[in-house]
Coordinates of C-alpha atoms in Angstrom, one line a residue:
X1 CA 4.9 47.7 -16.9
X2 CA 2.1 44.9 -16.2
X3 CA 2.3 41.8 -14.5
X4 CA 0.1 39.0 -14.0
X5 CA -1.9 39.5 -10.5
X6 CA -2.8 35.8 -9.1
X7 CA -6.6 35.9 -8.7
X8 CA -8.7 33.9 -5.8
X9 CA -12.0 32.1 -5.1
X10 CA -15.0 35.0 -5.0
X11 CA -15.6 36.5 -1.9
X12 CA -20.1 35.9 -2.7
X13 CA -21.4 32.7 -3.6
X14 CA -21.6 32.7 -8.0
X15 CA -19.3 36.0 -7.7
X16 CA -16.1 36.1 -9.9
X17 CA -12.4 35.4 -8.6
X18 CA -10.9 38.1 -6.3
X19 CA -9.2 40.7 -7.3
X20 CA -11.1 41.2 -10.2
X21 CA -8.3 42.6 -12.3
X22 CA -5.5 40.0 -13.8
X23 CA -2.9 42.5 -14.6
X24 CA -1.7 45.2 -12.4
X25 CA 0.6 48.3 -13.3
X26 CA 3.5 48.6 -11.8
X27 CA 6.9 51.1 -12.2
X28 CA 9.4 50.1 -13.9
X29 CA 13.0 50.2 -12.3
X30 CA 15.3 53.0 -12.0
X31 CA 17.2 52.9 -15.5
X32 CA 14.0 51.5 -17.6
X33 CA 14.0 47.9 -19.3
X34 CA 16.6 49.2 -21.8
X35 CA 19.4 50.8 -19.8
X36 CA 21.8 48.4 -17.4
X37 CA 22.5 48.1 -13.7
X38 CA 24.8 50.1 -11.6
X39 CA 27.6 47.6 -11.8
X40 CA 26.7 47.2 -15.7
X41 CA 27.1 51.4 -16.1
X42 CA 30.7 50.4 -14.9
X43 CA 33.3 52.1 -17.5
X44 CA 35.1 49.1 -18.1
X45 CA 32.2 46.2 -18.2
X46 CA 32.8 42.7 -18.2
X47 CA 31.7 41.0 -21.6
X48 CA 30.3 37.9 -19.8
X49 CA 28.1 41.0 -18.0
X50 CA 26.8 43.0 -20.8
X51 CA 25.5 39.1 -22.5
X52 CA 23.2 38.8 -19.8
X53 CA 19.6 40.7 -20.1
X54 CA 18.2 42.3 -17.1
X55 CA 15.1 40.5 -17.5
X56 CA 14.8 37.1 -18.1
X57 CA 11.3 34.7 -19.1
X58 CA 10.8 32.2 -17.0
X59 CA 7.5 29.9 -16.9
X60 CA 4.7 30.0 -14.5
X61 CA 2.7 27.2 -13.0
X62 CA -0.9 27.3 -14.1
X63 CA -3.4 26.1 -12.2
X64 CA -7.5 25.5 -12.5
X65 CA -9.6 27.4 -14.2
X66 CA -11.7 29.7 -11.8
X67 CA -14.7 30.2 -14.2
X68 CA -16.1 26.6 -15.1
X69 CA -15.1 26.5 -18.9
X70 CA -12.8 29.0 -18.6
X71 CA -8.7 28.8 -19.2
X72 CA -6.4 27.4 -16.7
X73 CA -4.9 30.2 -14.4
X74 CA -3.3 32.3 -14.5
X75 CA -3.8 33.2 -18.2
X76 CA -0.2 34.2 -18.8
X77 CA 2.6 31.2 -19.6
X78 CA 5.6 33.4 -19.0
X79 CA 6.4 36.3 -16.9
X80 CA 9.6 38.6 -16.8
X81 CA 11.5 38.6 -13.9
X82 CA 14.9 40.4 -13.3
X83 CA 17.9 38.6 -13.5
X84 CA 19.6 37.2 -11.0
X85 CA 23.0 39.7 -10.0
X86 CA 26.5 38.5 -11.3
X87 CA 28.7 37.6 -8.2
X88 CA 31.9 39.9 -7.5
X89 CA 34.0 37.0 -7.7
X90 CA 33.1 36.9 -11.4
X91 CA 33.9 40.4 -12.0
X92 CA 37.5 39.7 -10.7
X93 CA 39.6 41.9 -13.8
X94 CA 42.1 39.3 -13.7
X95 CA 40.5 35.8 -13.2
X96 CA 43.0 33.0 -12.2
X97 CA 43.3 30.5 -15.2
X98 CA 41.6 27.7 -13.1
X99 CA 38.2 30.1 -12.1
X100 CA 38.5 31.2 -15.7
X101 CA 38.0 27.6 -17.0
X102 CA 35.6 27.3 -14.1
X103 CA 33.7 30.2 -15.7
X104 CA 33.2 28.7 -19.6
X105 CA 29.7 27.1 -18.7
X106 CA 26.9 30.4 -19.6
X107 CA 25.9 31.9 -16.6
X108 CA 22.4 30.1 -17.3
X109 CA 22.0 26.0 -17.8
X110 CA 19.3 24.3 -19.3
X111 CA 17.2 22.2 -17.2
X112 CA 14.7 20.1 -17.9
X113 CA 11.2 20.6 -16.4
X114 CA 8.9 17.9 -15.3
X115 CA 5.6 17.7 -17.1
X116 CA 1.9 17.0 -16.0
X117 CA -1.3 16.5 -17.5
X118 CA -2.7 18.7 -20.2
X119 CA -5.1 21.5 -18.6
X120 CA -7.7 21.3 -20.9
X121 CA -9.1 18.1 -22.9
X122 CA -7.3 16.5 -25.7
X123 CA -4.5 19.8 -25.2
X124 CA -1.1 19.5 -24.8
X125 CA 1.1 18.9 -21.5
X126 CA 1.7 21.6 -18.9
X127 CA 3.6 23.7 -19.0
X128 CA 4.1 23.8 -22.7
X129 CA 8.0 23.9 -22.2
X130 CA 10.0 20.9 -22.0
X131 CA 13.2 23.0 -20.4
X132 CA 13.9 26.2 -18.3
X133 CA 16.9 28.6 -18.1
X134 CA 18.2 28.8 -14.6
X135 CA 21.3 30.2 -12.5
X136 CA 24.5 28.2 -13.1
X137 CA 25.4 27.0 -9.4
X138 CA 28.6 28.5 -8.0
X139 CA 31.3 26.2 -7.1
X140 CA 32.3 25.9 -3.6
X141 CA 35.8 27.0 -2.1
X142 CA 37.2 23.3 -1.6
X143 CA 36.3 23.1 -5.4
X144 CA 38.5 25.3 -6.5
X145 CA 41.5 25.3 -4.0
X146 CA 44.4 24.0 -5.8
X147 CA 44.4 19.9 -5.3
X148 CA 47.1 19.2 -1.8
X149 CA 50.3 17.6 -3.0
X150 CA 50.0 13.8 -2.1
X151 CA 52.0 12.6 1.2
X152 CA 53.8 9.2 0.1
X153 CA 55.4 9.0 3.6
X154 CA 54.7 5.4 4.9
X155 CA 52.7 6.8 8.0
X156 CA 49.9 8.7 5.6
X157 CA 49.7 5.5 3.3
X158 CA 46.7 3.8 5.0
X159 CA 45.0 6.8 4.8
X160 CA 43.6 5.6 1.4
X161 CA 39.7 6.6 1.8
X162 CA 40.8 10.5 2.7
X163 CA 42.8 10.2 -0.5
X164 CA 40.1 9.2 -2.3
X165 CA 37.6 12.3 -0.7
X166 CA 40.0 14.6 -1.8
X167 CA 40.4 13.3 -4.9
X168 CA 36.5 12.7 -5.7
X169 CA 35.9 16.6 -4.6
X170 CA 38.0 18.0 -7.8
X171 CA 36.9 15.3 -11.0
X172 CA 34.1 17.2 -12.0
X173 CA 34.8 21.1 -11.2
X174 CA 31.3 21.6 -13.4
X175 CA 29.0 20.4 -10.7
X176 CA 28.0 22.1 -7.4
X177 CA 29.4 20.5 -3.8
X178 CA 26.8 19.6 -2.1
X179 CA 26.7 18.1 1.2
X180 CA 25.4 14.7 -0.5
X181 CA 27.6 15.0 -2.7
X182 CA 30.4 15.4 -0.5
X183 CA 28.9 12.4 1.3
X184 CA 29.3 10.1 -1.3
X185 CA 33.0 8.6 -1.0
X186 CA 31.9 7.9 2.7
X187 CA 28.8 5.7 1.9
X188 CA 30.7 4.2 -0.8
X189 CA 33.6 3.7 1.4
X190 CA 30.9 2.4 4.1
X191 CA 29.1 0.2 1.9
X192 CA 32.4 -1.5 0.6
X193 CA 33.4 -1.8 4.3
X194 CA 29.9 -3.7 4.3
X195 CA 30.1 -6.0 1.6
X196 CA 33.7 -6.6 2.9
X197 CA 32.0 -7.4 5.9
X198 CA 29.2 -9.6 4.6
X199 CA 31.1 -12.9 5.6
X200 CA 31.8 -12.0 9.0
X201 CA 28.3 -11.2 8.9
X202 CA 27.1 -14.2 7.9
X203 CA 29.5 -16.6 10.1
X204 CA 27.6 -14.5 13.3
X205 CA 24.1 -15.4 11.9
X206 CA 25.1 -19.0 11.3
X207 CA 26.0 -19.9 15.3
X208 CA 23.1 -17.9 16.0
X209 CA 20.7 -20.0 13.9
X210 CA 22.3 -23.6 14.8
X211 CA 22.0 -22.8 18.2
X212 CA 19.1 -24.0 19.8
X213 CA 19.7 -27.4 17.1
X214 CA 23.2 -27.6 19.7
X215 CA 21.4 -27.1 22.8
X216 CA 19.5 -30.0 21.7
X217 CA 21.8 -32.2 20.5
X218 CA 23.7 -31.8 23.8
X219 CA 20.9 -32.4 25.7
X220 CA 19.9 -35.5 24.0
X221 CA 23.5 -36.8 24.4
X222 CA 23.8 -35.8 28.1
X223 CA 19.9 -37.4 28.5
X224 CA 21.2 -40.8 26.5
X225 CA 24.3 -41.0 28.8
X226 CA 22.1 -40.7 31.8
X227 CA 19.7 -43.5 30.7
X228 CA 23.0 -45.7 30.0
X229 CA 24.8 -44.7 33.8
X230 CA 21.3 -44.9 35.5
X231 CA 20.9 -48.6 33.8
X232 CA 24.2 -49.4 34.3
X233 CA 24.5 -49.0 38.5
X234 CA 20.8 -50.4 39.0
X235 CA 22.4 -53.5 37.2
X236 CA 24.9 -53.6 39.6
X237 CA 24.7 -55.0 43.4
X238 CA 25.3 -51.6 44.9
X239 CA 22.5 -50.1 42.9
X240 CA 20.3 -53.3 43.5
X241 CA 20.9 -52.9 47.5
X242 CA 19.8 -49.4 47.1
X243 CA 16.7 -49.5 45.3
X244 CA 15.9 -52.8 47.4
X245 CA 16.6 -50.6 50.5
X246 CA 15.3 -47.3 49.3
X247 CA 12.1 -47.9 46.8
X248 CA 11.2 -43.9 46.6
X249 CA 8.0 -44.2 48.1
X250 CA 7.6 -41.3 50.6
X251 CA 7.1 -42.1 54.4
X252 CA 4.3 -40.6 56.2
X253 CA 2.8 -40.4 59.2
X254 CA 0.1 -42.7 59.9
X255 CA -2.5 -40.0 60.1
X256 CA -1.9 -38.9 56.9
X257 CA -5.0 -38.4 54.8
X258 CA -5.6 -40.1 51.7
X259 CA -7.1 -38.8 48.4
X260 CA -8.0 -35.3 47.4
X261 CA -10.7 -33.2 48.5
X262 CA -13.0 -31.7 45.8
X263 CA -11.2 -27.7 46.7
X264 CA -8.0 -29.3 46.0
X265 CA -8.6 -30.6 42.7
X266 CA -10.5 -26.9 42.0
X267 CA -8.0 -24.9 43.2
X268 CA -5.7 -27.1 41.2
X269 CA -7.4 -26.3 38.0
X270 CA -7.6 -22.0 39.0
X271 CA -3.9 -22.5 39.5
X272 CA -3.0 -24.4 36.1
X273 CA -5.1 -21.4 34.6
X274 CA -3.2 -18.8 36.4
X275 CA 0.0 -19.9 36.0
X276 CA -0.5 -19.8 32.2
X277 CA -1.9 -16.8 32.1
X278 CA 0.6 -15.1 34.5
X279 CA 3.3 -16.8 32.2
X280 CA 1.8 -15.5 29.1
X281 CA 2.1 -12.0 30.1
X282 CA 5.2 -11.9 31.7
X283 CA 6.6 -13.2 28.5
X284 CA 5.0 -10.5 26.2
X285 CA 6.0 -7.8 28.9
X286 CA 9.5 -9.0 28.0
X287 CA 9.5 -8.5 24.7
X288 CA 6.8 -5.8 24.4
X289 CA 8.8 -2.5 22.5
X290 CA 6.2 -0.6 22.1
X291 CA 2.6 -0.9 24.1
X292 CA -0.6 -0.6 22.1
X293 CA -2.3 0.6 24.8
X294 CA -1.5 2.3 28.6
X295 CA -3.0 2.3 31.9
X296 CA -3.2 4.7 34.7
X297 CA -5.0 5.1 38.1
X298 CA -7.1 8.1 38.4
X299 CA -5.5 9.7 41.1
X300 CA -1.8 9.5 39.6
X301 CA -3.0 9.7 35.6
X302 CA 0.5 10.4 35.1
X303 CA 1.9 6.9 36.3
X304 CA 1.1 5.1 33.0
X305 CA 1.8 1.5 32.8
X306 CA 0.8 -0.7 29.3
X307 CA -2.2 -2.5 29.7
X308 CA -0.6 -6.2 29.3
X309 CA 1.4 -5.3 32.8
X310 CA -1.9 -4.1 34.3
X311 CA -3.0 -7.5 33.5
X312 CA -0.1 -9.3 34.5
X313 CA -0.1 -7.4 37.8
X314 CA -4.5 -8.3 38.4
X315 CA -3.5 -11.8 37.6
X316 CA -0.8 -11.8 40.7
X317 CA -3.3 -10.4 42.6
X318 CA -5.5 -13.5 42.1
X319 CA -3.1 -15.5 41.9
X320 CA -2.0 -14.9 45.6
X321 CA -5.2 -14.6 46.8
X322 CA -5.2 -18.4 45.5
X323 CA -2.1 -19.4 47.3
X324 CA -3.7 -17.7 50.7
X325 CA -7.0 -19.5 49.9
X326 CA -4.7 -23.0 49.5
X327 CA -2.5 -22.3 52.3
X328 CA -5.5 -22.1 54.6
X329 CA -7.3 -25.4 53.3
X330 CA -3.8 -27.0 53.3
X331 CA -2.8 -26.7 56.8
X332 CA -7.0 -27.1 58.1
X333 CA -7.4 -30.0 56.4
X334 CA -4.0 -31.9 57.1
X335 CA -2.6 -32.4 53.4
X336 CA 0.3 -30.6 53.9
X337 CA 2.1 -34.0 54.7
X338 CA 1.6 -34.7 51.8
X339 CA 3.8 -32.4 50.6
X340 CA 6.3 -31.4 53.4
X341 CA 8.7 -33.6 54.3
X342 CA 8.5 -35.0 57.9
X343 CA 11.4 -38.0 57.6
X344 CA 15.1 -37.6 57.1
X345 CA 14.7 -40.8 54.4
X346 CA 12.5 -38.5 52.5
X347 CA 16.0 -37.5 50.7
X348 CA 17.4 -40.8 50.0
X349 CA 14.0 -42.0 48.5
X350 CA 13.9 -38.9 46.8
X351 CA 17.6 -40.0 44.9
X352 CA 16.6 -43.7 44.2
X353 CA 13.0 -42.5 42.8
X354 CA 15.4 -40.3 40.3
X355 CA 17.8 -43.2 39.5
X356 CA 14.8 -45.4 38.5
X357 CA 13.2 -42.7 36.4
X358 CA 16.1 -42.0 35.0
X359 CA 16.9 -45.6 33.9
X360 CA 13.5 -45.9 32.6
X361 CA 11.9 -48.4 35.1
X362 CA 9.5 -46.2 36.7
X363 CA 8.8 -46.8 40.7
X364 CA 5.6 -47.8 41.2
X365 CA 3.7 -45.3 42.5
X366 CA -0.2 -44.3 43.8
X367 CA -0.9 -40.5 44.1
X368 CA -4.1 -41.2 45.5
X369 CA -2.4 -42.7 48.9
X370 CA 0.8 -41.4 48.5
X371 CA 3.2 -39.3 46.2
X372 CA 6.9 -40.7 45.5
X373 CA 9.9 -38.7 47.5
X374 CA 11.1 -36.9 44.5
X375 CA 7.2 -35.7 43.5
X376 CA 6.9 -34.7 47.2
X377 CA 10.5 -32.7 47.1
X378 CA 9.3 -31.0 44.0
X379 CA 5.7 -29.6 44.9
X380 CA 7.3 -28.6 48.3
X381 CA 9.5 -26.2 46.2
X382 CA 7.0 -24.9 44.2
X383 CA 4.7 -24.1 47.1
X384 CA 6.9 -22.6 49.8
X385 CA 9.8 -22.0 47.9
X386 CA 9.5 -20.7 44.3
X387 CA 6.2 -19.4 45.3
X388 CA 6.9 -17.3 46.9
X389 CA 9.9 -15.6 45.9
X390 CA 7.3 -15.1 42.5
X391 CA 5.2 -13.3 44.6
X392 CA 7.9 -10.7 46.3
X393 CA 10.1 -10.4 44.0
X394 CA 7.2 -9.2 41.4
X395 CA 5.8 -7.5 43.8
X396 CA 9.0 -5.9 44.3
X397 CA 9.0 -4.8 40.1
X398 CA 5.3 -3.9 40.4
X399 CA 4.8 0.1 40.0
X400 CA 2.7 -0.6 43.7
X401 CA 5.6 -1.4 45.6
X402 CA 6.5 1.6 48.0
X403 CA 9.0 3.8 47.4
X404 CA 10.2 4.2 50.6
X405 CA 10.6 -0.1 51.0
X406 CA 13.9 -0.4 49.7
X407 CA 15.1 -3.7 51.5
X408 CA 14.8 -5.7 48.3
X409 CA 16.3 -4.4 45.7
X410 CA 15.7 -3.9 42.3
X411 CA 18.5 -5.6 40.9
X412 CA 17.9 -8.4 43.3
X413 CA 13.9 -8.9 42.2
X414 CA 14.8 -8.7 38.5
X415 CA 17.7 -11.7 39.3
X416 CA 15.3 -13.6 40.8
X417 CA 11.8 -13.3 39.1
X418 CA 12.7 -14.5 35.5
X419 CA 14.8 -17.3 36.1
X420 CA 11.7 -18.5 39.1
X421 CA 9.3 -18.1 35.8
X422 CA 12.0 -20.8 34.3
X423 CA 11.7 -22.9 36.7
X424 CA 7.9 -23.0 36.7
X425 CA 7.8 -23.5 33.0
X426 CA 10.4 -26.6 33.4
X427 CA 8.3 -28.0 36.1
X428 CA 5.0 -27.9 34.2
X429 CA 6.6 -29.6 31.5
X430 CA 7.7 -32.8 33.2
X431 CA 4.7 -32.8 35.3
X432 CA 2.3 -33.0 32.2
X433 CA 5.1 -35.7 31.2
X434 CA 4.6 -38.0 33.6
X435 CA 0.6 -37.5 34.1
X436 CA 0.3 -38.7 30.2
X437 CA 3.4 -41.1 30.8
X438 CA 2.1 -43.1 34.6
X439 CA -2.0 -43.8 33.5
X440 CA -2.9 -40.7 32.2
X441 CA -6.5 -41.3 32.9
X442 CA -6.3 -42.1 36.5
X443 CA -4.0 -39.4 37.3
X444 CA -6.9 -36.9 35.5
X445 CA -9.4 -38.9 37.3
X446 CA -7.6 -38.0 40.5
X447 CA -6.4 -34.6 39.9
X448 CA -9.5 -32.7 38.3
X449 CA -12.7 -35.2 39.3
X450 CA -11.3 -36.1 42.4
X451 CA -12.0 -39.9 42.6
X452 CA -9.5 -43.1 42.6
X453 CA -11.0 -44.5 38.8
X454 CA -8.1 -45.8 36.7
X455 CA -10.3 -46.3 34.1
X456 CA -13.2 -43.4 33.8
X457 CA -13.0 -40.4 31.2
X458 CA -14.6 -37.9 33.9
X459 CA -10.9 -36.5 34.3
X460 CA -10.0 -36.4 30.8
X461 CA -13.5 -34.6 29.9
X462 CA -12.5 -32.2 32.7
X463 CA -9.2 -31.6 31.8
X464 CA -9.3 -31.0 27.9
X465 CA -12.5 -28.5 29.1
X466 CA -9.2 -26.9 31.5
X467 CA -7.0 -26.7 27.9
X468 CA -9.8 -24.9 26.3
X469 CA -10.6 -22.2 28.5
X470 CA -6.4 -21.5 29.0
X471 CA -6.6 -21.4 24.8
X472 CA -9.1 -18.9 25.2
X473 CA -7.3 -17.0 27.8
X474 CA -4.3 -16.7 25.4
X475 CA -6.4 -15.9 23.1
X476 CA -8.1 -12.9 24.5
X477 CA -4.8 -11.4 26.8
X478 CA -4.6 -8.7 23.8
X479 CA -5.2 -4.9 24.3
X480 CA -7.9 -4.9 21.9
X481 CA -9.6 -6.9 24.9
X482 CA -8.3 -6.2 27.9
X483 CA -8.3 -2.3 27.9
X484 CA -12.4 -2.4 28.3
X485 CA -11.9 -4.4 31.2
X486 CA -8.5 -1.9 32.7
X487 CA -10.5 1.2 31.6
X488 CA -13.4 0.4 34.1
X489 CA -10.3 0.5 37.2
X490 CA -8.9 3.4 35.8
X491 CA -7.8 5.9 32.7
X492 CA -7.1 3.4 29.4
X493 CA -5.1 5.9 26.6
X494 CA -2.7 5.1 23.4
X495 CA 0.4 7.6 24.8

């Protein structure tokens, strides 16, 4: 018999399609088109059997045509194939009455086919058939096992959603079981467990959204009582003898220098930018899932890191090489007394220059000749205390720390590190505070032009220059940026 032969593009430019034939001849099966199969010779033949052609039409997918003007290919619409075999469990002599009822349905359904576009111009849409004859699906062996007698004890009653899978597998015997549809109790028994679930669901969100608003409010509360306490003992005549005896200014020795050198008001401004930066990153490293971009050194390319911690880790590096630089002007130059306590009253002074900020009738104060005990506790922490635990226990996390150095640990490092980034955060916020709070232009004046003016705009020019180039640092601390910059150190990839 012939059958259509699916032709290709031509093997020589302006050739035709290859194989040049479109039909091909091929023998027919033992029996010929008329006679039946082996199990259809059978003496005694099944009726439902002998209904069913060996050959069935089925359509064909036409494509493009391969000739330009020519018809859509291949030429042929239909093409005979042989009929699927009838399963033995069909040809059971003596069907049980249930399979029997299962058998009714033809052993071919009607299916609709999906139509496309027409193949040629104003024709009609392909393929020309709106439906198709295909196998019946076989029902599964869960399908048609007789349904389990119920268990009404009281120990199987809560068993309710198995109940209802059972029960769900035998309503329609006429469709197939598939997996999705044996899935189907469970994800409607799992999306009624979540809609029954939708107001615990909604009760977690809502402490999770009102909590910050709480944080607040106690904070404003416990700020308010400490305002009316503070207020209240400085009105009485213990609190009176104490500020009187006490006024929070801090003591020094008389060769204490006064003012601030020009490096201390730079370094100053290389340490504000530093700080943010370092704080910047840290943060995103936090939260970063997945990197946009890694780096690695050439001579371990396989010890990838993401670009933002290469950055964090080159802004350490300054960063320390800072604090050396400050430590060595600091001690040369004799302001560390500025900053390190050298009197026991230090502490005392310390406690009543708390009380009166905290009642809201500031000590009077003059950071060009001297700092107050509580300003010179806190930058004594931050420079020889929070400092450096920073530094080692970062350097600890950092992919440069030896392997071998295992006298800090990891757990340790990670304890410490984040809750010392709080602390600097916390500490730049009331130290901005009080610069804008105690003559903000003097304290500018003092701090980034280094000169006593209470009254110039030198400081304040300075200082919103300071905010811009941090912006821009923020700004450009992105992968799109930085990887230029990490690629010239060492290999820059996206895996």
């Amino acid at each position: 018999m012939q059958v259509p032969v699916r032709q290709g593009l031509p093997r020589v430019s302006g050739g035709a399609p290859w194989p040049p034939v479109e039909v091909a001849e091929v023998p027919e099966p033992k029996g010929g088109a008329s006679t039946h199969s082996a199990q259809a010779e059978d003496p005694a033949p099944n009726p439902a059997h002998s209904a069913a052609a060996e050959y069935v039409t089925v359509p064909l997918r036409r494509g493009l045509p391969r000739t330009p003007g020519g018809q859509p290919w291949p030429a042929a619409e239909t093409a005979q194939v042989p009929a699927p075999k009838i399963s033995a469990q069909a040809e059971d002599p003596a069907p049980d009455a249930d399979h029997a009822a299962a058998a009714e349905p033809a052993e071919y359904v009607t299916v609709p086919l999906r139509r496309g576009l027409p193949r040629t111009p104003g024709g009609q849409p392909w393929p020309a058939a709106e439906t198709a004859q295909v196998p019946a699906p076989k029902f599964s062996a869960q399908a048609e096992a007789p349904a389990p007698e119920a268990d009404h004890s009281p120990a199987a009653e809560p068993a309710e959603p198995a109940e209802s899978t059972e029960s769900a597998a035998h309503v329609a015997p006429a469709a197939p079981a598939t997996p999705a549809a044996l899935a189907t109790p469970g994800a409607a028994a799992g999306s009624t467990a979540k809609r029954a679930g939708g107001g615990t669901e909604a009760s977690k969100s809502t402490p999770h959204n009102t909590k910050p608003w709480l944080w607040g409010g106690i904070l404003v509360v416990l700020a308010a009582i400490g305002v009316l306490a503070a207020r209240w003992f400085v009105g009485t005549d213990t609190g009176a003898d104490f500020i009187a005896r006490y006024s929070g200014a801090q003591p020094l020795p008389e060769s204490a220098p006064e003012g601030f050198p020009a490096w201390l008001t730079w370094s100053h401004f290389f340490n504000m930018f530093l700080m943010a930066m370092i704080i910047k990153t840290g943060l995103t490293q936090r939260t970063e899932k997945k990197p946009e971009a890694y780096w690695a050194p050439r001579t371990r390319p396989r010890e990838k890191i993401s670009v933002n911690l290469w950055l964090h880790i080159v802004l350490d590096v300054a960063w320390v090489v800072l604090g050396a630089i400050f430590y060595v002007l600091l001690f040369a130059t004799g302001q560390w007394v500025r900053i390190v306590p050298t009197s026991w009253e230090t502490f005392p002074n310390a406690v009543s220059a708390g009380i009166q900020y905290l009642s809201l009738d500031w000590p009077n104060e003059n950071p060009w000749v001297f700092y107050n005990s509580l300003q010179e506790l806190s930058y004594f922490l931050v420079v020889f205390v929070a400092s450096p635990l920073a530094i080692i226990s970062g350097a600890r996390m950092s992919p440069l720390w030896p392997k071998q150095w295992n006298f800090i640990s990891m757990r340790v490092a990670r304890a410490l590190h984040f809750p010392t980034m709080l602390f600097f955060v916390l500490f730049v916020i009331i130290h901005v505070a009080l610069v804008f709070t105690t003559g903000v232009r003097g304290n500018l004046n003092a701090m980034f032009a280094a000169t006593d003016d209470p009254t110039g705009w030198t400081g304040t020019i300075l200082f919103v220059i300071a905010i811009a180039v941090i912006a821009g640092g923020w700004a450009l601390a992105r992968p799109m940026f930085v990887a230029p910059i990490a690629a010239r150190t060492g290999n820059v990839t996206q895996r």
